[in-house]
């Protein structure tokens, strides 16, 4: 699996005291955001809400004929960026 890379404490958001592991092993760790198992700050977007907001913005700019220049902190949220950039007119 190409995305099965090693995670460790030197990476932002990884618990400082946790042993390194592969991405595929994260679920087995049993970490819980609400229990404080992960360092702050962090965000846990709901896929449905994110998709709703993207569709709303796409309709809004399409109806008004405007173009946007979306930007993002790709180092902090690399998995979120591709879902928005190709769907917004003008990008």
PDB file of C-alpha atoms in Angstrom, residues 15-57:
ATOM      1  CA  UNK A  15       1.276  11.773  20.309  1.00  0.00           C
ATOM      2  CA  UNK A  16       4.728  12.569  21.710  1.00  0.00           C
ATOM      3  CA  UNK A  17       4.911   9.470  23.900  1.00  0.00           C
ATOM      4  CA  UNK A  18       3.509   6.967  21.389  1.00  0.00           C
ATOM      5  CA  UNK A  19       5.702   4.420  19.659  1.00  0.00           C
ATOM      6  CA  UNK A  20       6.011   4.806  15.867  1.00  0.00           C
ATOM      7  CA  UNK A  21       3.560   2.879  13.693  1.00  0.00           C
ATOM      8  CA  UNK A  22       2.317   2.555  10.131  1.00  0.00           C
ATOM      9  CA  UNK A  23      -0.794   4.378   8.909  1.00  0.00           C
ATOM     10  CA  UNK A  24      -2.523   0.992   8.568  1.00  0.00           C
ATOM     11  CA  UNK A  25      -1.972   0.370  12.303  1.00  0.00           C
ATOM     12  CA  UNK A  26      -3.602   3.573  13.611  1.00  0.00           C
ATOM     13  CA  UNK A  27      -7.052   2.018  14.121  1.00  0.00           C
ATOM     14  CA  UNK A  28      -5.582  -0.692  16.347  1.00  0.00           C
ATOM     15  CA  UNK A  29      -4.146   1.976  18.664  1.00  0.00           C
ATOM     16  CA  UNK A  30      -7.618   2.766  19.954  1.00  0.00           C
ATOM     17  CA  UNK A  31      -6.875   6.472  20.316  1.00  0.00           C
ATOM     18  CA  UNK A  32      -9.863   8.658  21.119  1.00  0.00           C
ATOM     19  CA  UNK A  33      -9.962  12.379  20.337  1.00  0.00           C
ATOM     20  CA  UNK A  34     -12.486  13.054  23.116  1.00  0.00           C
ATOM     21  CA  UNK A  35     -10.360  11.194  25.674  1.00  0.00           C
ATOM     22  CA  UNK A  36      -7.408  13.477  24.960  1.00  0.00           C
ATOM     23  CA  UNK A  37      -5.278  10.786  23.349  1.00  0.00           C
ATOM     24  CA  UNK A  38      -4.120  13.140  20.576  1.00  0.00           C
ATOM     25  CA  UNK A  39      -2.318  16.477  20.921  1.00  0.00           C
ATOM     26  CA  UNK A  40      -4.168  19.724  20.299  1.00  0.00           C
ATOM     27  CA  UNK A  41      -5.026  21.626  18.218  1.00  0.00           C
ATOM     28  CA  UNK A  42      -6.819  19.231  15.921  1.00  0.00           C
ATOM     29  CA  UNK A  43      -9.873  19.192  13.704  1.00  0.00           C
ATOM     30  CA  UNK A  44     -12.225  16.336  12.970  1.00  0.00           C
ATOM     31  CA  UNK A  45     -14.371  17.343   9.982  1.00  0.00           C
ATOM     32  CA  UNK A  46     -17.525  15.388   9.229  1.00  0.00           C
ATOM     33  CA  UNK A  47     -17.450  14.202   5.618  1.00  0.00           C
ATOM     34  CA  UNK A  48     -21.153  14.961   5.083  1.00  0.00           C
ATOM     35  CA  UNK A  49     -20.800  18.516   6.377  1.00  0.00           C
ATOM     36  CA  UNK A  50     -17.688  19.115   4.296  1.00  0.00           C
ATOM     37  CA  UNK A  51     -19.353  17.814   1.122  1.00  0.00           C
ATOM     38  CA  UNK A  52     -22.452  19.927   1.819  1.00  0.00           C
ATOM     39  CA  UNK A  53     -20.351  23.073   2.249  1.00  0.00           C
ATOM     40  CA  UNK A  54     -18.359  22.388  -0.916  1.00  0.00           C
ATOM     41  CA  UNK A  55     -21.546  21.847  -2.946  1.00  0.00           C
ATOM     42  CA  UNK A  56     -23.097  25.018  -1.477  1.00  0.00           C
ATOM     43  CA  UNK A  57     -20.037  27.102  -2.358  1.00  0.00           C
TER      44      UNK A  57
END
